[in-house]
Coordinates of N, CA, C and O and ligand atoms in Angstrom, one line a residue:
X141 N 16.4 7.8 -22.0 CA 16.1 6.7 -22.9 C 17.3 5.9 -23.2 O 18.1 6.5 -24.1
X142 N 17.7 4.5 -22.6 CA 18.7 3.5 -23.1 C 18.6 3.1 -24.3 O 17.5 2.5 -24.4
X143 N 19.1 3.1 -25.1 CA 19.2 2.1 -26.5 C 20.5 0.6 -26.2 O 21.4 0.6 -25.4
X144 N 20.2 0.1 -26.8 CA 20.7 -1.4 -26.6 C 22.4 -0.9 -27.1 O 22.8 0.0 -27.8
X145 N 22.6 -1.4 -26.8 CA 24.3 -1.4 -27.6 C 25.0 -3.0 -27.5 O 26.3 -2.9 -27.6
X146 N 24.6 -4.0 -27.3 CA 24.9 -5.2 -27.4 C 24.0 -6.2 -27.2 O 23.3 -6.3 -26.2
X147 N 23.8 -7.3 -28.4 CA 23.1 -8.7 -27.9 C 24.4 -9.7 -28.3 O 25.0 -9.9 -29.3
X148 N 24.3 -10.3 -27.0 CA 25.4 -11.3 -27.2 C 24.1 -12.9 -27.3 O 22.9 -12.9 -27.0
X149 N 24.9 -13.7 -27.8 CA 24.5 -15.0 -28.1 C 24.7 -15.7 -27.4 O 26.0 -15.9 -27.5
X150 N 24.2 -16.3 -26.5 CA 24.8 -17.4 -25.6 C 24.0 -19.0 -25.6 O 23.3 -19.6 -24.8
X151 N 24.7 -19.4 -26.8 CA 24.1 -20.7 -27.4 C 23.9 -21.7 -26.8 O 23.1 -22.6 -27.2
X152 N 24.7 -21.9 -25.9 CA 24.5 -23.5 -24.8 C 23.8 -23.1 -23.5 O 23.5 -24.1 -22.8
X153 N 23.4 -21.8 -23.0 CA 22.2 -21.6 -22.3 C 20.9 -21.2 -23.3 O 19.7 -21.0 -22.9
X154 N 21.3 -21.1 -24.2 CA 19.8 -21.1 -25.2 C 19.6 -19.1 -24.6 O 18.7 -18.4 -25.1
X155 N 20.3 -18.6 -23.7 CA 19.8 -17.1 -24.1 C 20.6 -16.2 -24.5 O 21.7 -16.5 -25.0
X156 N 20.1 -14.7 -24.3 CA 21.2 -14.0 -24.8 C 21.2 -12.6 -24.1 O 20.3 -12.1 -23.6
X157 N 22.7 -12.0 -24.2 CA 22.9 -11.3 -23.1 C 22.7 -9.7 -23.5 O 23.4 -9.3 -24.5
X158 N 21.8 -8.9 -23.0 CA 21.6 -7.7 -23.6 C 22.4 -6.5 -22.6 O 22.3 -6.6 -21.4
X159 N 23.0 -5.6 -23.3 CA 23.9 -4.6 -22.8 C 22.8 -2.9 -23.1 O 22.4 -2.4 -24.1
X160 N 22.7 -2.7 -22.5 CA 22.0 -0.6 -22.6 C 23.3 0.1 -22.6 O 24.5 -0.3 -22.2
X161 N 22.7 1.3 -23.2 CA 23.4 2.3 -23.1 C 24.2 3.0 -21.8 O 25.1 3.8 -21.5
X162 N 23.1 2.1 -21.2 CA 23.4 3.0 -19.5 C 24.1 1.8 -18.8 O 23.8 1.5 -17.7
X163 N 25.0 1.1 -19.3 CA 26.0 0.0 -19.0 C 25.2 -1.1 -18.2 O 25.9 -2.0 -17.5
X164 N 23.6 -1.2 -18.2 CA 22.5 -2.3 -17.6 C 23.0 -3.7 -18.5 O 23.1 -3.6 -19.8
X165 N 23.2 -4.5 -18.0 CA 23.4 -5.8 -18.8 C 22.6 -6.7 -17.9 O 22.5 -6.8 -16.7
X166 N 21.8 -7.8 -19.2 CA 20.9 -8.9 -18.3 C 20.8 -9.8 -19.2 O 21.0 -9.4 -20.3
X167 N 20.5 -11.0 -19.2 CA 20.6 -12.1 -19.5 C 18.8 -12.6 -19.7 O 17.8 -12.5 -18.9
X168 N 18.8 -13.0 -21.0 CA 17.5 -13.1 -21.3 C 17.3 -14.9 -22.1 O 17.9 -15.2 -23.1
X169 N 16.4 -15.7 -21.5 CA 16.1 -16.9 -21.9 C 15.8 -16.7 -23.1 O 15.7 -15.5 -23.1
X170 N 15.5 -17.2 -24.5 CA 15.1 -17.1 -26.2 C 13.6 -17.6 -25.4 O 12.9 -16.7 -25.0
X171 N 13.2 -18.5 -25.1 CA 11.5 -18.4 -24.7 C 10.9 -16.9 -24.3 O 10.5 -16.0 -24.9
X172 N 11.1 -17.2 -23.2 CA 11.2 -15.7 -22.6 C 10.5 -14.6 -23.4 O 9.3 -14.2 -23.5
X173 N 12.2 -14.4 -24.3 CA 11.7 -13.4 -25.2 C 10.7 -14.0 -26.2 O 9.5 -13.6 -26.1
X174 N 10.9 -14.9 -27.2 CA 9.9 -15.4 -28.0 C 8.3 -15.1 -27.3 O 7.6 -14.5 -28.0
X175 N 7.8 -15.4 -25.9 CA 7.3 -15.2 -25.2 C 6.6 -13.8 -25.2 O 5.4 -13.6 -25.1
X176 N 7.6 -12.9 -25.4 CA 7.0 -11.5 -25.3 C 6.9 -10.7 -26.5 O 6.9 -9.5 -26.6
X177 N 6.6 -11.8 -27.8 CA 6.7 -11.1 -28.7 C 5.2 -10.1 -28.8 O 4.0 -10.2 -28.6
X178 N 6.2 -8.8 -29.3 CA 4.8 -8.2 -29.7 C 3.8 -7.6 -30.4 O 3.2 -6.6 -30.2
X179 N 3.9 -8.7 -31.4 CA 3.3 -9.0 -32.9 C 1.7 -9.0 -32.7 O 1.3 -9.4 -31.6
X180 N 0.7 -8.5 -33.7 CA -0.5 -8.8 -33.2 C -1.0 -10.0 -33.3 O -2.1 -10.3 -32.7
X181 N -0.3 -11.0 -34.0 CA -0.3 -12.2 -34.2 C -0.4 -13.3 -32.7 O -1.1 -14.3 -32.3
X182 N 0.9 -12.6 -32.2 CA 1.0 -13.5 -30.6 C 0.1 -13.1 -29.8 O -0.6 -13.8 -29.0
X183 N 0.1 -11.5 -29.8 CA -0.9 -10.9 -28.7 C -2.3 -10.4 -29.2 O -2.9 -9.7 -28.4
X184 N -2.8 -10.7 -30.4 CA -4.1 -10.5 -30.5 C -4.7 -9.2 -30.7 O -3.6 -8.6 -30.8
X185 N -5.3 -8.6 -30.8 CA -6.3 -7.7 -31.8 C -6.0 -6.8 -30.6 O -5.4 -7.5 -29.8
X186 N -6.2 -5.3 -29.9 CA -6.5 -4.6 -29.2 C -5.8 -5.0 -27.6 O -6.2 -4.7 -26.5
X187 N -4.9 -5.7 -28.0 CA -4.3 -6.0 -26.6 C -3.5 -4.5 -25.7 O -2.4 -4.1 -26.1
X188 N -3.9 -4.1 -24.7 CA -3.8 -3.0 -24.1 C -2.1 -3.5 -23.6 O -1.4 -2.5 -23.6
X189 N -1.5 -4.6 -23.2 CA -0.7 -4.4 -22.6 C 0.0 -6.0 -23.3 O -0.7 -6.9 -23.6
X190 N 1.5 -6.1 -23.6 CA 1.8 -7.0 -23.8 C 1.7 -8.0 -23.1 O 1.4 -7.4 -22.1
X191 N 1.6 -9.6 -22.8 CA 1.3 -10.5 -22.2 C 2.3 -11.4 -22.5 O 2.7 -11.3 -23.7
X192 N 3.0 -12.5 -21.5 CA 3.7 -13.4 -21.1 C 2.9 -14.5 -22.4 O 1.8 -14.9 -22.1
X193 N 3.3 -14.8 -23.4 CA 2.2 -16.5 -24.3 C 3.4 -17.1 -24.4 O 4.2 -16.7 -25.1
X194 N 3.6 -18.6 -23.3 CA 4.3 -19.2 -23.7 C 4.5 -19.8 -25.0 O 3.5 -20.0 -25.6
X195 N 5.7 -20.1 -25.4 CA 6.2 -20.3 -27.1 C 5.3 -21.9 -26.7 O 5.3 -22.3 -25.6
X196 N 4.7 -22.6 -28.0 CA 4.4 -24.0 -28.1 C 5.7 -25.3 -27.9 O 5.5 -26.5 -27.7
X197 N 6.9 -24.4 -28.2 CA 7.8 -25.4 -28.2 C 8.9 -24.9 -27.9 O 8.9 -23.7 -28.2
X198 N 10.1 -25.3 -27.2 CA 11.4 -24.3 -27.3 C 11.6 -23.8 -28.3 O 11.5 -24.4 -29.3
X199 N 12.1 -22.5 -28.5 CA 12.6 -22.0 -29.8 C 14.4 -21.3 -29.5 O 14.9 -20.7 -28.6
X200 N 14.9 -21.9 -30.9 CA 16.2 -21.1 -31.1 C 16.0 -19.9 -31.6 O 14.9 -19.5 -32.0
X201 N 17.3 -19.1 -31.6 CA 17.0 -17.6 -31.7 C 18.4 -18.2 -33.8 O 19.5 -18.7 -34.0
X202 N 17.5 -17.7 -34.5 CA 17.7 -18.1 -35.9 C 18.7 -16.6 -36.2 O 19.6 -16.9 -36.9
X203 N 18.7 -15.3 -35.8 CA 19.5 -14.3 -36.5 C 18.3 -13.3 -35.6 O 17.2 -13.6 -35.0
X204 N 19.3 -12.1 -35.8 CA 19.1 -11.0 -35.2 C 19.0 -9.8 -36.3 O 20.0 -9.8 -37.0
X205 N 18.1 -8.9 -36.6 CA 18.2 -8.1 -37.3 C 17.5 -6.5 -36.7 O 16.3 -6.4 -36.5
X206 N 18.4 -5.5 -36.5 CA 18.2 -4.5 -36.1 C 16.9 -3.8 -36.9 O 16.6 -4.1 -38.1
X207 N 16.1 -2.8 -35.9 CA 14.9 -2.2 -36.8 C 15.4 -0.8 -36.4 O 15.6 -0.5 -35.3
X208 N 15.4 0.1 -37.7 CA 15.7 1.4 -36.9 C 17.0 1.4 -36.2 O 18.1 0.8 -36.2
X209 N 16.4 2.8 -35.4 CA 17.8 2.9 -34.1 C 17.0 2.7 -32.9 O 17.5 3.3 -31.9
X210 N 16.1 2.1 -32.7 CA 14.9 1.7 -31.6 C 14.7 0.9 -31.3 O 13.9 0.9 -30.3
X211 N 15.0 -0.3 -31.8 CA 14.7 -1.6 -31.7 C 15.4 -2.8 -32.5 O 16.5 -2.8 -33.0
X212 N 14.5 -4.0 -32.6 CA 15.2 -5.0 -32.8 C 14.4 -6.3 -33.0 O 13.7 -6.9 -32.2
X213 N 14.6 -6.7 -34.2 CA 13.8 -8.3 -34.4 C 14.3 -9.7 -34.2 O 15.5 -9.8 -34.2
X214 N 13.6 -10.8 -33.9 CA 14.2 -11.7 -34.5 C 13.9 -12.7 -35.0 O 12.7 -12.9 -35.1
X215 N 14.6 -13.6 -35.2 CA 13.9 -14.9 -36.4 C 14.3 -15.7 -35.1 O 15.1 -15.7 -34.3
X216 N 13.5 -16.3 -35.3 CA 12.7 -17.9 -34.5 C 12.8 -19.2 -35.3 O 12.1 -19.5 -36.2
X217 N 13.7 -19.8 -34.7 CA 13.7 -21.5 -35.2 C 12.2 -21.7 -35.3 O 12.0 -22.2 -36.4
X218 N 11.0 -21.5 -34.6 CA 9.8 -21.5 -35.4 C 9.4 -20.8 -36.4 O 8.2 -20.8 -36.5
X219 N 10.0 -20.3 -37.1 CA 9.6 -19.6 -38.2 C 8.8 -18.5 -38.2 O 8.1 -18.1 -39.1
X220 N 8.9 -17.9 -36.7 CA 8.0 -16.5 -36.6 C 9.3 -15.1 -36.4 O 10.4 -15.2 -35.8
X221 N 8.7 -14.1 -37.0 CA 9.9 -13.1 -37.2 C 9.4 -11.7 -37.2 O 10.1 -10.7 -37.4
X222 N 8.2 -11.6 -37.1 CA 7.5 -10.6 -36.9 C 7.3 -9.5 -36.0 O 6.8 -8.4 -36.2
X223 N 7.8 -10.0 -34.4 CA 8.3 -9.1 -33.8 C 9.2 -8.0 -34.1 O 10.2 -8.2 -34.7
X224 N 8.9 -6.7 -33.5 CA 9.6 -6.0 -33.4 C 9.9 -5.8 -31.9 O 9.0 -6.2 -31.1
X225 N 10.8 -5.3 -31.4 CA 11.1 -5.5 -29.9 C 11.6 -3.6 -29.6 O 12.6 -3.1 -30.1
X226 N 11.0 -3.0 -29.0 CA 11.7 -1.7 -29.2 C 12.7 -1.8 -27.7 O 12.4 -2.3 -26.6
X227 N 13.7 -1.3 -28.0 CA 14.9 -1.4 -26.7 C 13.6 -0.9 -24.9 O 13.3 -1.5 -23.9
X228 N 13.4 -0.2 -25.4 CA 12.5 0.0 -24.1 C 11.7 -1.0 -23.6 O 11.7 -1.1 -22.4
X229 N 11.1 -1.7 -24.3 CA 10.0 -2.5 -23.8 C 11.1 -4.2 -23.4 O 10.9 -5.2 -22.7
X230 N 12.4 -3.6 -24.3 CA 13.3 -5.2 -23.7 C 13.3 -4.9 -22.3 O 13.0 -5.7 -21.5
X231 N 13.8 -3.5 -21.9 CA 14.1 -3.0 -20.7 C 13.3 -3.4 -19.9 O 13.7 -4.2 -19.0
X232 N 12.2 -3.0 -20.0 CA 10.7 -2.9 -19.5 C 10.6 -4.4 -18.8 O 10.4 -4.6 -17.6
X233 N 10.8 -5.4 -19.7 CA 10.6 -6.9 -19.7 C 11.8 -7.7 -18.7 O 12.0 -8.8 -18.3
X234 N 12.5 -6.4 -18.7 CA 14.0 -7.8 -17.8 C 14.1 -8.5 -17.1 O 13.7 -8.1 -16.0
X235 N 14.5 -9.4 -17.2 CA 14.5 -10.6 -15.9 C 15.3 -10.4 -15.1 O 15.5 -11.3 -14.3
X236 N 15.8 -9.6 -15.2 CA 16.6 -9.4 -13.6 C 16.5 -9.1 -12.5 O 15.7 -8.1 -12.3
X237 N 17.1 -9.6 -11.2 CA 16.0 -9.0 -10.1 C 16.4 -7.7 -9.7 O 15.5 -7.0 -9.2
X238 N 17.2 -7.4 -9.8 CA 17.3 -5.7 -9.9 C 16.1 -4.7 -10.5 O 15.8 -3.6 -10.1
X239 N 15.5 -5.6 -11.8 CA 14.7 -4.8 -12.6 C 13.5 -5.2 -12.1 O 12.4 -4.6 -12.1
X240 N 13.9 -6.7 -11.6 CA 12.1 -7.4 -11.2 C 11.5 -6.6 -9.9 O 10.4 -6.4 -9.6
X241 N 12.7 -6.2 -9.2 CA 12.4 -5.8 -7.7 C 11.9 -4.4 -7.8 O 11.2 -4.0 -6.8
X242 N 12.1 -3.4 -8.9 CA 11.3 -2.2 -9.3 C 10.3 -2.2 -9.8 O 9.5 -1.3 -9.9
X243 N 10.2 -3.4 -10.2 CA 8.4 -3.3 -10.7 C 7.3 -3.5 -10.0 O 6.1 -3.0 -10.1
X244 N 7.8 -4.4 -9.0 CA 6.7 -5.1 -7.6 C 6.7 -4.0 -7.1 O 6.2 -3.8 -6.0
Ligands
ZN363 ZN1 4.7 -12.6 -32.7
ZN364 ZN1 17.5 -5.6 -15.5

């Protein structure tokens, strides 16, 4: 089990760069994630599996605030902050094709 040990900010590509425990680092768009929040709010009542909902608008990433030792929130230039993100499920979600090419 990796736990996060770095989110860097990377404000003029609008993403930000996440580091694991297991020295995995990937670069994640703020849509993207905004995208994967998984609040029951974005994903709805009994949703078996998180789902891709594109954000309505670009969003900035407003502050980061750790949950636990498992995860991680964050505040949205849209004013949504309700996600919680558990390190696994960032993992789970990575855009990289290293990570993309194990899932297919
Ligand atoms: Zn949400
Ligand atoms: Zn990856």
């Amino acid at each position: 089990m990796s736990s996060l040990t770095e989110i860097r900010r990377l404000p003029a590509k609008r993403r930000m760069r996440l580091t694991w425990s297991d020295g995995h680092c990937a670069e994640f768009d703020y849509d993207y994630v905004r995208g994967y929040c998984p609040c029951a709010s974005c994903q709805g009542h009994g949703a078996f599996e998180i789902e891709f909902q594109p954000p309505a608008s670009p969003v900035d990433l407003a502050s980061i605030m750790p949950v636990g030792n498992y995860g991680v929130s964050f505040v949205w230039t849209d004013g949504h902050a309700t996600g919680i993100y558990r390190f696994e499920f960032l993992r789970e979600i990575c855009p990289c094709e290293e990570c993309v090419g194990k899932r297919t």
